[in-house]
Coordinates of C-alpha atoms in Angstrom, one line a residue:
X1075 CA 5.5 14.1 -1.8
X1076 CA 4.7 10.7 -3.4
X1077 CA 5.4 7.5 -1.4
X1078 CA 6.2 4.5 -3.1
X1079 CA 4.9 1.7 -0.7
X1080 CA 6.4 -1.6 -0.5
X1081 CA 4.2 -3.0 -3.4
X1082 CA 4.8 0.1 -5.5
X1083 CA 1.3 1.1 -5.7
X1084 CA -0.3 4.5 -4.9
X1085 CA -3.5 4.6 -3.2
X1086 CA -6.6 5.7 -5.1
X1087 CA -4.8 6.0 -8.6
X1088 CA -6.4 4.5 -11.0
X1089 CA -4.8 3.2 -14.1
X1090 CA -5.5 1.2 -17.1
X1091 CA -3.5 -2.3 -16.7
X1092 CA -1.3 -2.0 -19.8
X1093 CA 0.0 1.4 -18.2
X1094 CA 1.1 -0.2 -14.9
X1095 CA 4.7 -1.0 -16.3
X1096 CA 5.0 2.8 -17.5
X1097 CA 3.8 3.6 -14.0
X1098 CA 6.1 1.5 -12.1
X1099 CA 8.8 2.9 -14.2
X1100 CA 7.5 6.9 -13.4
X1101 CA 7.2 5.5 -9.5
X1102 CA 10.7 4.5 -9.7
X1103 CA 12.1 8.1 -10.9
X1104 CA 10.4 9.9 -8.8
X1105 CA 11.8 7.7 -6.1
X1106 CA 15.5 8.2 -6.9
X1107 CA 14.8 12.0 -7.8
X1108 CA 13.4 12.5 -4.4
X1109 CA 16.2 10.5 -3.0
X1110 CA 18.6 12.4 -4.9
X1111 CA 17.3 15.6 -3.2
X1112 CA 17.2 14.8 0.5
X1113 CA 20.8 13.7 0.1
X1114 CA 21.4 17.0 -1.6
X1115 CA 19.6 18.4 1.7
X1116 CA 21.8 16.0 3.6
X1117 CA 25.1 17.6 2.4
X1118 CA 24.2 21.0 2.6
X1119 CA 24.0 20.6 6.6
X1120 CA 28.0 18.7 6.3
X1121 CA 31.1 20.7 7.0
X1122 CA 32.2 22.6 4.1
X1123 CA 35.2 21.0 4.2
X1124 CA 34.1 17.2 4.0
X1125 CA 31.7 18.0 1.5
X1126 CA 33.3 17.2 -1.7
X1127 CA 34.3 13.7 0.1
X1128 CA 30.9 13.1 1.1
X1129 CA 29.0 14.2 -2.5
X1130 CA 31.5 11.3 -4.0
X1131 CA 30.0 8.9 -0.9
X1132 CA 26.4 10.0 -1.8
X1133 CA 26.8 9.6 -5.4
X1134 CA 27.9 6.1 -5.1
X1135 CA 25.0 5.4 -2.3
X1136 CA 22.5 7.0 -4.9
X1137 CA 23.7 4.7 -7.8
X1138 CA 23.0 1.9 -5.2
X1139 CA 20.1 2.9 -4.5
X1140 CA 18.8 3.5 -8.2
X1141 CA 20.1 -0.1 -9.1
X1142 CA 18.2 -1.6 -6.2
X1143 CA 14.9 0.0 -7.2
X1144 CA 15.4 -1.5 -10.9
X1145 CA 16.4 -4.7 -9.5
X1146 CA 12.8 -7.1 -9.1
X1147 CA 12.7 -10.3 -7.8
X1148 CA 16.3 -13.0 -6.8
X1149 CA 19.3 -11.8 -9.2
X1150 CA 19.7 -15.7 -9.9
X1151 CA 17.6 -18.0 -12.4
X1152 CA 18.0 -21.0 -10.5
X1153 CA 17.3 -23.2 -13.5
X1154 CA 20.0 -21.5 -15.3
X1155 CA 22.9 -22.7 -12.5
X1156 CA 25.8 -24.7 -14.3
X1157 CA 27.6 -27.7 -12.9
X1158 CA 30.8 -26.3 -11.5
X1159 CA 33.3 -27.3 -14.3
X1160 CA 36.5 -29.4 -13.1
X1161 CA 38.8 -27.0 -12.4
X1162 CA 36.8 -24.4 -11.0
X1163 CA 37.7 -25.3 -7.5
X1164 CA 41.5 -26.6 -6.7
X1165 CA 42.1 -28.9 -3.8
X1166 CA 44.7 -26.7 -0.9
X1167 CA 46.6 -30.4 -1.2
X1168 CA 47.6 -29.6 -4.4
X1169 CA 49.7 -26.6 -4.2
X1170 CA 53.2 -26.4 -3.4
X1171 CA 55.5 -24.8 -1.2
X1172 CA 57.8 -22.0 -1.9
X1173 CA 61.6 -22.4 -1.4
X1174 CA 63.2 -20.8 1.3
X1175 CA 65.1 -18.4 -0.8
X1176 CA 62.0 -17.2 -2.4
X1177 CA 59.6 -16.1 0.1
X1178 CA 60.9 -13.1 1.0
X1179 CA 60.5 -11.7 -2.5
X1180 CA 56.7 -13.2 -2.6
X1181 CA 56.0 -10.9 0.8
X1182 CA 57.4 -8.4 -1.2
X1183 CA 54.2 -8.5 -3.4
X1184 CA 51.4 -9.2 -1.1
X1185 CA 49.3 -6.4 1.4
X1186 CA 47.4 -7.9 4.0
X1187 CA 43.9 -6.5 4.9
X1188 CA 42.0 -6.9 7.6
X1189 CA 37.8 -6.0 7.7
X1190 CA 37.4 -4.2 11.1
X1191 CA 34.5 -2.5 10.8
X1192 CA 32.2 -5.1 13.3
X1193 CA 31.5 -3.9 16.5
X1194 CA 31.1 -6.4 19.8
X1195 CA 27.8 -6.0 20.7
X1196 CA 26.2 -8.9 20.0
X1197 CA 28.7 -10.2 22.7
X1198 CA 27.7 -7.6 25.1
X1199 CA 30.9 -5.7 24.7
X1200 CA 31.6 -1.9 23.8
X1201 CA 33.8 -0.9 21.1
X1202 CA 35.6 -2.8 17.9
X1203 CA 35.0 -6.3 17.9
X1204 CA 38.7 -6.7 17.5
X1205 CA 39.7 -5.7 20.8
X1206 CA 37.5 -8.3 22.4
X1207 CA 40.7 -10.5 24.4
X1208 CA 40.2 -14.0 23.0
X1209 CA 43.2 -15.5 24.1
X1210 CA 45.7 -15.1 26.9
X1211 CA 44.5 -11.6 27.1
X1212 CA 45.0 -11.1 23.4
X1213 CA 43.0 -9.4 21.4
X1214 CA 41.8 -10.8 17.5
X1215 CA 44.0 -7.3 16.5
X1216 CA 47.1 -8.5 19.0
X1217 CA 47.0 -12.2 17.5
X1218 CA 47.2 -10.1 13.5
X1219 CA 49.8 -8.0 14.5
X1220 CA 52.1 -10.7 16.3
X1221 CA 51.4 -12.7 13.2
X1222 CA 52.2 -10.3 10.4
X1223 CA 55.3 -9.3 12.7
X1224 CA 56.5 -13.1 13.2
X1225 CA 56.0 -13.2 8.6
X1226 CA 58.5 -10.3 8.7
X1227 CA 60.8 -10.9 11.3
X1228 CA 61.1 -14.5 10.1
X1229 CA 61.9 -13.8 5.8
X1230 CA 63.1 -10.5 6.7
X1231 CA 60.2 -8.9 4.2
X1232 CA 57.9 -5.8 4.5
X1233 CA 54.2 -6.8 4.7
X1234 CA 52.1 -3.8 5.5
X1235 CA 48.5 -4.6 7.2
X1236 CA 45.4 -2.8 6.2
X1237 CA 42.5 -2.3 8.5
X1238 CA 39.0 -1.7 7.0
X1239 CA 37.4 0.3 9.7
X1240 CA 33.9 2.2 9.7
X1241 CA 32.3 5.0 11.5
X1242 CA 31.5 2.8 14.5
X1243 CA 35.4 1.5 14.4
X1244 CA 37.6 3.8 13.5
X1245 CA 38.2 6.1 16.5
X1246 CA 38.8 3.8 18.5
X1247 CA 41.4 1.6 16.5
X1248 CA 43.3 4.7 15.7
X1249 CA 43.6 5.1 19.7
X1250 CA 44.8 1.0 20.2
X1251 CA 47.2 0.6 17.4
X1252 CA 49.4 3.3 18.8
X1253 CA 50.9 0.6 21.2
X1254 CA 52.1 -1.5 18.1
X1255 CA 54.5 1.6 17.1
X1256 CA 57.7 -0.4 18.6
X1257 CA 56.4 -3.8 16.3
X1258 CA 57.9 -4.2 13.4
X1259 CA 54.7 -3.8 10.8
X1260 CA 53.5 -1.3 9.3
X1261 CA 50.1 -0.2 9.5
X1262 CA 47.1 1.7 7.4
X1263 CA 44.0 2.6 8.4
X1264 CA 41.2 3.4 6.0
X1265 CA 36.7 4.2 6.4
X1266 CA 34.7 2.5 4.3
X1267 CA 31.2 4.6 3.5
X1268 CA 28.8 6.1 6.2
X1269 CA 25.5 5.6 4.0
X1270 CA 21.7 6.8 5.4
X1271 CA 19.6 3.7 6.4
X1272 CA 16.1 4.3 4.3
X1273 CA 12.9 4.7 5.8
X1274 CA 10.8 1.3 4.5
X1275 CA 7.5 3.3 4.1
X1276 CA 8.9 6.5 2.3
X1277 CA 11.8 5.5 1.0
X1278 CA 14.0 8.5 2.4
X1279 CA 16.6 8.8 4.6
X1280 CA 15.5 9.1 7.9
X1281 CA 19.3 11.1 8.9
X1282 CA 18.3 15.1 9.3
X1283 CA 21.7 16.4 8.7
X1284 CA 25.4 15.2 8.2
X1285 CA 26.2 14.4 11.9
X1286 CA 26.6 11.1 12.1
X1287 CA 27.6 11.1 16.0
X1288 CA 24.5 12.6 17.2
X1289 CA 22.1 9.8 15.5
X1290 CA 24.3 7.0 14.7
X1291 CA 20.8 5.1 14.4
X1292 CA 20.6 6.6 11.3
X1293 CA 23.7 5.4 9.4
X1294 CA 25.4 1.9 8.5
X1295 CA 28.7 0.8 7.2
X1296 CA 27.2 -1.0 4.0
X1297 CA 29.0 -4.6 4.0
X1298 CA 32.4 -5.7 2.7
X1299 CA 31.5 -5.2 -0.9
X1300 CA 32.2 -1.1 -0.3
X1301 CA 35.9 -2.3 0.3
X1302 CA 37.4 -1.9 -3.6
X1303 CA 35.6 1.7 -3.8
X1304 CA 37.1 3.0 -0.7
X1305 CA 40.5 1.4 -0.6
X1306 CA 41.2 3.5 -4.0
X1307 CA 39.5 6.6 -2.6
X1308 CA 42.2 6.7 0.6
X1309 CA 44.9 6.4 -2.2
X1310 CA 46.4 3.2 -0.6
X1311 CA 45.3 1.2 -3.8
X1312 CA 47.8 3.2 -5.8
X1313 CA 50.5 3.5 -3.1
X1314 CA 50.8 -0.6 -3.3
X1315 CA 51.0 -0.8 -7.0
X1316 CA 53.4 1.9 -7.1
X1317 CA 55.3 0.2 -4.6
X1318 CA 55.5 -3.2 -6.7
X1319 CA 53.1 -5.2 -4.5
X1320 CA 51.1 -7.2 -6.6
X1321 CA 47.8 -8.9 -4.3
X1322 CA 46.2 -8.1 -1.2
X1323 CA 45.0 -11.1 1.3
X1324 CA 41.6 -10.5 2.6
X1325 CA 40.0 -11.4 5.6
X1326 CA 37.6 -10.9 8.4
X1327 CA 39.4 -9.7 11.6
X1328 CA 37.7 -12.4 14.1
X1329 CA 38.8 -15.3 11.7
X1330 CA 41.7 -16.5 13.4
X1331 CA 42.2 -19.3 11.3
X1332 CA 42.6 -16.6 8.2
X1333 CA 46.5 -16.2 8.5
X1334 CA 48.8 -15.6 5.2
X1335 CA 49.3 -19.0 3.8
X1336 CA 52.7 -19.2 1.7
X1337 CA 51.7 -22.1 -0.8
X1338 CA 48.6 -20.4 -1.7
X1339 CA 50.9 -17.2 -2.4
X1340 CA 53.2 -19.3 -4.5
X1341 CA 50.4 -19.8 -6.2
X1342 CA 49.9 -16.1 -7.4
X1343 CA 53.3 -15.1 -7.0
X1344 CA 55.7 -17.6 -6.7
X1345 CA 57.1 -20.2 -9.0
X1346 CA 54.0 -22.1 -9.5
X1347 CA 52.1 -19.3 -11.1
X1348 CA 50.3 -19.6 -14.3
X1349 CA 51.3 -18.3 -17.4
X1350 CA 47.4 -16.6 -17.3
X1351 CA 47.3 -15.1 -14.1
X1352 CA 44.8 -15.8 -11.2
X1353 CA 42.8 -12.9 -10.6
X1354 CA 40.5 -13.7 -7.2
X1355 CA 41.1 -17.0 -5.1
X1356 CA 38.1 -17.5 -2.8
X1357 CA 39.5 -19.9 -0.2
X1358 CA 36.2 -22.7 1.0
X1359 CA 36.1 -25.2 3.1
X1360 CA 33.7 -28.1 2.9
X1361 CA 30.2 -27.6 4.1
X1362 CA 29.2 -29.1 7.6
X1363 CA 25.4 -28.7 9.1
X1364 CA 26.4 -25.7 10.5
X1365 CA 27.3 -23.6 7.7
X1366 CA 24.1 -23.9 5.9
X1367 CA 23.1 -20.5 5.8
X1368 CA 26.7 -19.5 4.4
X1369 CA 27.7 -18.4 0.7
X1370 CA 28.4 -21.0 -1.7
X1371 CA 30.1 -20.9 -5.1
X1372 CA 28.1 -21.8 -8.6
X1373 CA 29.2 -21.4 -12.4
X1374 CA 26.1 -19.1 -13.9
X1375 CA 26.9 -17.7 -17.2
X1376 CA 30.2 -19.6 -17.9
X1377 CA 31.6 -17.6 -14.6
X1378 CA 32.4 -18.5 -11.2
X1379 CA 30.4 -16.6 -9.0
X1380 CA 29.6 -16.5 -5.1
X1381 CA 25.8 -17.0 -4.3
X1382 CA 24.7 -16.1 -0.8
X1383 CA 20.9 -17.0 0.8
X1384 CA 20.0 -13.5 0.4
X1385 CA 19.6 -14.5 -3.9
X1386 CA 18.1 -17.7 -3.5
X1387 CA 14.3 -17.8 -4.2
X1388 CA 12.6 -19.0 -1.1
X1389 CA 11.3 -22.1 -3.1
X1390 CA 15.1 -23.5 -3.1
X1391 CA 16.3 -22.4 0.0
X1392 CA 16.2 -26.0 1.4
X1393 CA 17.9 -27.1 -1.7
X1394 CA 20.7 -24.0 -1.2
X1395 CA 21.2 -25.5 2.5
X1396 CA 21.8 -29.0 1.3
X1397 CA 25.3 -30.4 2.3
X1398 CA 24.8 -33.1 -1.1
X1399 CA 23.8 -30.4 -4.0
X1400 CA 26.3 -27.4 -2.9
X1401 CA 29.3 -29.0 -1.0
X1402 CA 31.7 -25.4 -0.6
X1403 CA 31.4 -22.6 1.6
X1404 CA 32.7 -19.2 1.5
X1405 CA 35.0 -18.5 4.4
X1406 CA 35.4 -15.1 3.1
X1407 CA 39.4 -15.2 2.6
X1408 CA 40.1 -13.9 -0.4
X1409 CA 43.5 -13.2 -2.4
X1410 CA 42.8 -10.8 -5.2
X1411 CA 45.2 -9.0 -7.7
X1412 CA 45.8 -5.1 -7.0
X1413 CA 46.3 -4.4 -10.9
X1414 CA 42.9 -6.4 -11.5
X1415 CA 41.2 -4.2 -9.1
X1416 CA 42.6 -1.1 -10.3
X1417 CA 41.4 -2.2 -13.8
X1418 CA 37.6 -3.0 -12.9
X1419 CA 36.9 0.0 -11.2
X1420 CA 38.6 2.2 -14.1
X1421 CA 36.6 0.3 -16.3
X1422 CA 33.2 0.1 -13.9
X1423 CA 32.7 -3.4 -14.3
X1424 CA 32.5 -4.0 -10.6
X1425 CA 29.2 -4.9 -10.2
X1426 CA 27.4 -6.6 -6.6
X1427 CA 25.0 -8.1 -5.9
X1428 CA 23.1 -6.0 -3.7
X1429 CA 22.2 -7.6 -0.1
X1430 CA 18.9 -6.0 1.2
X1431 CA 18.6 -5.8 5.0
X1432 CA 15.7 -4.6 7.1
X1433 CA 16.0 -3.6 10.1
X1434 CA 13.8 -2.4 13.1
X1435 CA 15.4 0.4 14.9
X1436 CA 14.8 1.2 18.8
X1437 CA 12.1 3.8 18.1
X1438 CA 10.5 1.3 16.0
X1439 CA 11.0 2.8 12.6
X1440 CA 11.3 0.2 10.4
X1441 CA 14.5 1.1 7.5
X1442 CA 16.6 -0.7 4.6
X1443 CA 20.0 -1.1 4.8
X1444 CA 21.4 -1.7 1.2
X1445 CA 25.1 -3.9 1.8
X1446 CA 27.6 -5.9 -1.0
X1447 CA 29.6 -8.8 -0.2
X1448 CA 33.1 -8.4 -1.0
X1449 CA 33.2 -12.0 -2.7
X1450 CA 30.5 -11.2 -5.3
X1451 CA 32.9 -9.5 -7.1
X1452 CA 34.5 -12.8 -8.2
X1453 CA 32.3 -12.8 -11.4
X1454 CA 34.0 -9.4 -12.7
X1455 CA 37.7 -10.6 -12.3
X1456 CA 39.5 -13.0 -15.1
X1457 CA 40.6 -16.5 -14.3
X1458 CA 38.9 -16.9 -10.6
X1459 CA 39.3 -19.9 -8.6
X1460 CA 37.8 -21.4 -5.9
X1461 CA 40.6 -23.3 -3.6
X1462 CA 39.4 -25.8 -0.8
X1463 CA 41.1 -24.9 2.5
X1464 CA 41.5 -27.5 5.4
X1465 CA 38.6 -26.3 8.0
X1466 CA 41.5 -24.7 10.3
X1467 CA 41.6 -22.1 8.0
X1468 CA 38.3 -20.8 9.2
X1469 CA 37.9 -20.0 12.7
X1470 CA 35.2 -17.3 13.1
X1471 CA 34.6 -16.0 16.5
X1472 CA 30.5 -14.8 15.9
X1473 CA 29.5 -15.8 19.7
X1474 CA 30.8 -17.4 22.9
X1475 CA 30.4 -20.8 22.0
X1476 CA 33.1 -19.7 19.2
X1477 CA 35.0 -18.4 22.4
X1478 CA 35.0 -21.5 24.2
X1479 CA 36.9 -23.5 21.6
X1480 CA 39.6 -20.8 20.7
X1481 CA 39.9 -20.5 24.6
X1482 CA 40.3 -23.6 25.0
X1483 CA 42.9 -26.6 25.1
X1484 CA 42.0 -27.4 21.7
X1485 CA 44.4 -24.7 20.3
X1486 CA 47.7 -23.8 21.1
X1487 CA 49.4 -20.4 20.2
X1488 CA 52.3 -20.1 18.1
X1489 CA 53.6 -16.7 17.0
X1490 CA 49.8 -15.0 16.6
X1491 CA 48.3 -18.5 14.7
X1492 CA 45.9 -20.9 16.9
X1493 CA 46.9 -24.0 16.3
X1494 CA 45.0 -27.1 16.7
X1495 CA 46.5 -29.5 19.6
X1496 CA 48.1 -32.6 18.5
X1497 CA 46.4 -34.4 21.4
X1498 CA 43.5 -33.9 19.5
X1499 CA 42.3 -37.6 17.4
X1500 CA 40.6 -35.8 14.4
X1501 CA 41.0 -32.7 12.8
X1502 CA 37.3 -31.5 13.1
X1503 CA 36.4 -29.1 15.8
X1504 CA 33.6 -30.0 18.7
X1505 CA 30.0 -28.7 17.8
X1506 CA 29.2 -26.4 20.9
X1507 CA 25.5 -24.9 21.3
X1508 CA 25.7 -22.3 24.8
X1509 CA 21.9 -21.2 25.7
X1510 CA 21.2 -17.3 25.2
X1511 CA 19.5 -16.5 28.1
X1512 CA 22.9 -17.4 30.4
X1513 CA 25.8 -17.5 28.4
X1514 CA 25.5 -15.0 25.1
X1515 CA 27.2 -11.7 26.5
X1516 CA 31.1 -12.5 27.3
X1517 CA 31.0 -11.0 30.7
X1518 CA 28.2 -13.5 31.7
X1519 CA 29.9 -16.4 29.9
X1520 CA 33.4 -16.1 31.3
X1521 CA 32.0 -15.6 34.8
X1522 CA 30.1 -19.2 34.4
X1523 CA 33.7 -20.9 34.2
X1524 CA 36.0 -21.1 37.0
X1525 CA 37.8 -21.8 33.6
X1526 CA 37.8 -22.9 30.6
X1527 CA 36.9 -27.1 30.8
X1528 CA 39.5 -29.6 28.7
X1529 CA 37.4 -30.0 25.5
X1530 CA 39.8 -32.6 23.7
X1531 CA 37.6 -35.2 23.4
X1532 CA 34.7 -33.5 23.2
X1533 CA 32.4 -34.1 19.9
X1534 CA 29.1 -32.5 20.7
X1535 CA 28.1 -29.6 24.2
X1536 CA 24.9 -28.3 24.3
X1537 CA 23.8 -26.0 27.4
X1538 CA 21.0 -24.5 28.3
X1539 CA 19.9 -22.5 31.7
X1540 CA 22.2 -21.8 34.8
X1541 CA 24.7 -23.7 35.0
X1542 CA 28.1 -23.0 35.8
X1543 CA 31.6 -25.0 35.5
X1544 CA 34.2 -25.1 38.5
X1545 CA 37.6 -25.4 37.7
X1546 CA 39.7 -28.5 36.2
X1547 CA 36.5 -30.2 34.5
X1548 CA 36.7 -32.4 31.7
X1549 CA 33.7 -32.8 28.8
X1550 CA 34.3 -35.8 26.6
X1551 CA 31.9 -37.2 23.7
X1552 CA 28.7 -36.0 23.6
X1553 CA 27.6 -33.7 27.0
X1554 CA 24.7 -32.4 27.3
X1555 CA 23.5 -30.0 30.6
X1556 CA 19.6 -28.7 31.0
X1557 CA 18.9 -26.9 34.3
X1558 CA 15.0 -26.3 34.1
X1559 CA 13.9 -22.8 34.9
X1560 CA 14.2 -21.6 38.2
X1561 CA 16.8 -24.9 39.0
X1562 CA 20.5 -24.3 38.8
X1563 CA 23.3 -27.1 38.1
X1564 CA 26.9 -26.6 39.5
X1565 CA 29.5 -28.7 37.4
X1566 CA 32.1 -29.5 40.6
X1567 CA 35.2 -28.8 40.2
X1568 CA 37.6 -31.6 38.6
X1569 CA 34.2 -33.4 37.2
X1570 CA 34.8 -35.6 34.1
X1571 CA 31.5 -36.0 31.9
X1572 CA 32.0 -38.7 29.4
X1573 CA 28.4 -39.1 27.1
X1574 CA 26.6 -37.7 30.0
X1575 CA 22.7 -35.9 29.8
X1576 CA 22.6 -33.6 33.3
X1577 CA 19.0 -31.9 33.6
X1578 CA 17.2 -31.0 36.4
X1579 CA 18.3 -29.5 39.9
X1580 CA 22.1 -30.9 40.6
X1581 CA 23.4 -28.3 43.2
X1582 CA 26.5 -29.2 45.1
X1583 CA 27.7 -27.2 47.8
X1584 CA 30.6 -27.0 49.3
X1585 CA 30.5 -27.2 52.9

């Protein structure tokens, strides 16, 4: 069997220097033939049944996996990045809002989806992320629901919601949304792919045979990107269209500021349309400090086009992060047009960037995970935009320190929507830093609160070690709170820190 190591030579061949490119080329084929075979192997051992499905899944992960071993070096010439023009990126300020008497028949055209295929485990929990309670014991998929319900109820329309789920996700979802049967939405479930993480050293799947249950080590959900291929395989694609809806709204399920926004919708479908229809909207929001690692969009080869750190050549990854040179970032809300979808994959045009991820697994076999982002496929769509959303409009909940502020009295809840308090003096949202070791897991986190503190005032938390918060405290300006190993600090009850440092030992007991 030939290995093709990570620099694509082979030991002990020797070859003339002018034949290396023929070789790399013969390396290559033999890598995607062998490929090709184990997953042949692979769907012999699936249930006869599933097998056609899965030979459609394999074919797709094999095409993937062909275009990544052609692929060398970033899929971006850095010097060849365009200025974005004018118009590429509208201001949200700028759009209008519908009139009353026309909203219902703009629902009438829109699908909501939701991605649901994370799991909570980098909080410590067990199961979908989505069923992690985030807010008055509501989950991110009870705060969806209650919102696409309230849209409904309110205009009297029909807007279905759509949840992406994967392997890991979708058992357990089907279970949960039986309670929303009474709720007046309708909802659809579909899988993206179950693809076979790669061994780094041979290049082969390291699954023995199709069940996925008995080593789930060996298989991945492959990013958003897989989202256009499977939504047409489950046949809800076509249902929509044939049903007259016109775009879907696209977002992550633990965005709660990702809620269907009516002027943007007028936008597509309403009034204020175009005469030359809007394809894709990627909604941004300005860049902060934080989001420096996030996509951003650029115009390369007169089209708009999402670029994410994974592309950028490691000599302009500074520049990529700078808040001055790239001033938008991708929340990953995205309205696209159903027909437009339909089109590109009839037409196989789609085409993603592909997002290489190496991982270690438990046994210490080190594999490649080959994911898309579902925003890279602005670039194939006519007449993309870029629209810059207010910052509420993106309110991700990636770890506990996200928790604390959508816990908190920073937001109050309105019919499924946080919504920022008006107490609050400006619109930006506290940066909170919780230390790992103490406060990373929710279980851990919610059990250092006797609850959650008033945060209105607060501009800047950082905490670090064991400390814990009694009940009724108050954190204003900029706090920060270090108990040194093996010290604790107990925040007493009713405290008020104002542009406080606490470090140390400060243990108070009650007596």
């Amino acid at each position: 069997m030939l290995n093709v190591p990570a620099e694509g030579k082979v030991r002990g061949h020797q070859r003339a220097p002018s034949d290396s490119k023929e070789f790399h080329e013969l390396t290559k084929r033999d890598a995607l033939r062998q490929l090709e075979n184990d997953l042949d192997r692979l769907l012999q051992t699936a249930d006869s049944e599933k097998r056609t499905a899965l030979r459609l899944e394999m074919e797709r992960f094999a095409d993937l996996f062909g275009r990544f071993l052609q692929e060398e070096g970033p899929s971006i010439d850095w010097n060849k990045i365009q200025k974005l023009p004018a118009n590429a990126v509208m201001d949200y300020s700028s759009l209008k809002s519908p009139k009353n008497d026309q909203i219902r028949c703009m629902l009438d055209k829109l699908v909501v989806i939701k991605l649901n295929g994370g799991l909570g485990t980098s909080m410590g929990c067990h199961g979908p992320k989505s069923v992690i309670p985030v807010r008055s014991d509501l989950t991110f998929l009870d705060l969806t629901v209650q919102q696409i319900e309230h849209l409904n109820k309110t205009y009297d329309a029909n807007v279905p919601l759509v949840l992406m789920n994967s392997f890991n996700t979708d058992e357990d979802t089907e279970k949960i949304i039986r309670k929303y049967k009474g709720f007046r939405v309708q909802i659809y479930t579909f899988n993206q792919s179950c693809f076979p993480r790669i061994s780094r050293e041979s290049f082969l799947p390291v699954a023995k045979d199709f069940d996925v249950e008995k080593d789930i080590d060996a298989w991945y959900p492959p990013g958003h990107g897989d989202f256009y291929d499977t939504f047409r395989n489950s046949g809800l694609l076509k249902k929509f269209i044939d049903e007259g809806r016109e775009y879907c709204f696209l977002s992550n399920i633990d965005n709660l500021g990702a809620t269907v926004d009516l002027n943007i919708l007028n936008k597509l479908v309403g009034e204020e349309r175009d005469d030359k229809p809007v394809e894709f909207v990627m909604e941004v929001t300005d860049k902060t400090r934080a989001d420096v690692k996030g996509g951003t969009l650029i115009q390369f080869e007169d089209k708009l086009r999402l670029l994410e750190i994974a592309q950028v050549p490691k000599e302009h990854e500074d520049e990529f992060k700078s808040v001055k040179t790239f001033k938008f970032f991708n929340t990953n809300n995205i309205w696209a047009s159903l027909g437009a979808i339909d089109r590109v994959l009839r037409e196989r045009t789609l085409n993603l960037e592909i997002i290489i991820n190496n991982k270690t697994l438990e046994n210490g076999l080190r594999v490649i995970q080959l994911e898309t982002a579902v925003g890279a496929a602005m670039k194939c769509f006519d007449g993309a935009v870029g629209i810059n959303v207010p910052r509420s409009r993106f309110l991700p909940v990636k770890k506990t320190s996200d928790l604390l502020l959508v816990m908190s009295n920073l937001y109050n809840l309105k019919n499924g929507s946080l919504v920022m308090s008006p107490q609050r003096m400006f619109p930006t949202t506290p940066l909170v830093k919780l230390g790992e070791n103490h406060f990373a897991k929710v279980k851990e986190f919610l059990g250092r609160f006797a609850n959650i503190p008033d945060i209105i005032e607060l501009d800047h938390l950082t905490v670090s070690g064991d400390v814990t918060f009694g009940r009724g405290v108050s954190l204003r300006g900029t706090v920060i709170i270090i108990a040194n190993h093996g010290d604790r600090i107990d925040i007493p009850a009713g405290a008020i820190l104002e542009n406080k440092i606490v470090s140390g030992n400060m243990r108070i007991l009650d007596h």
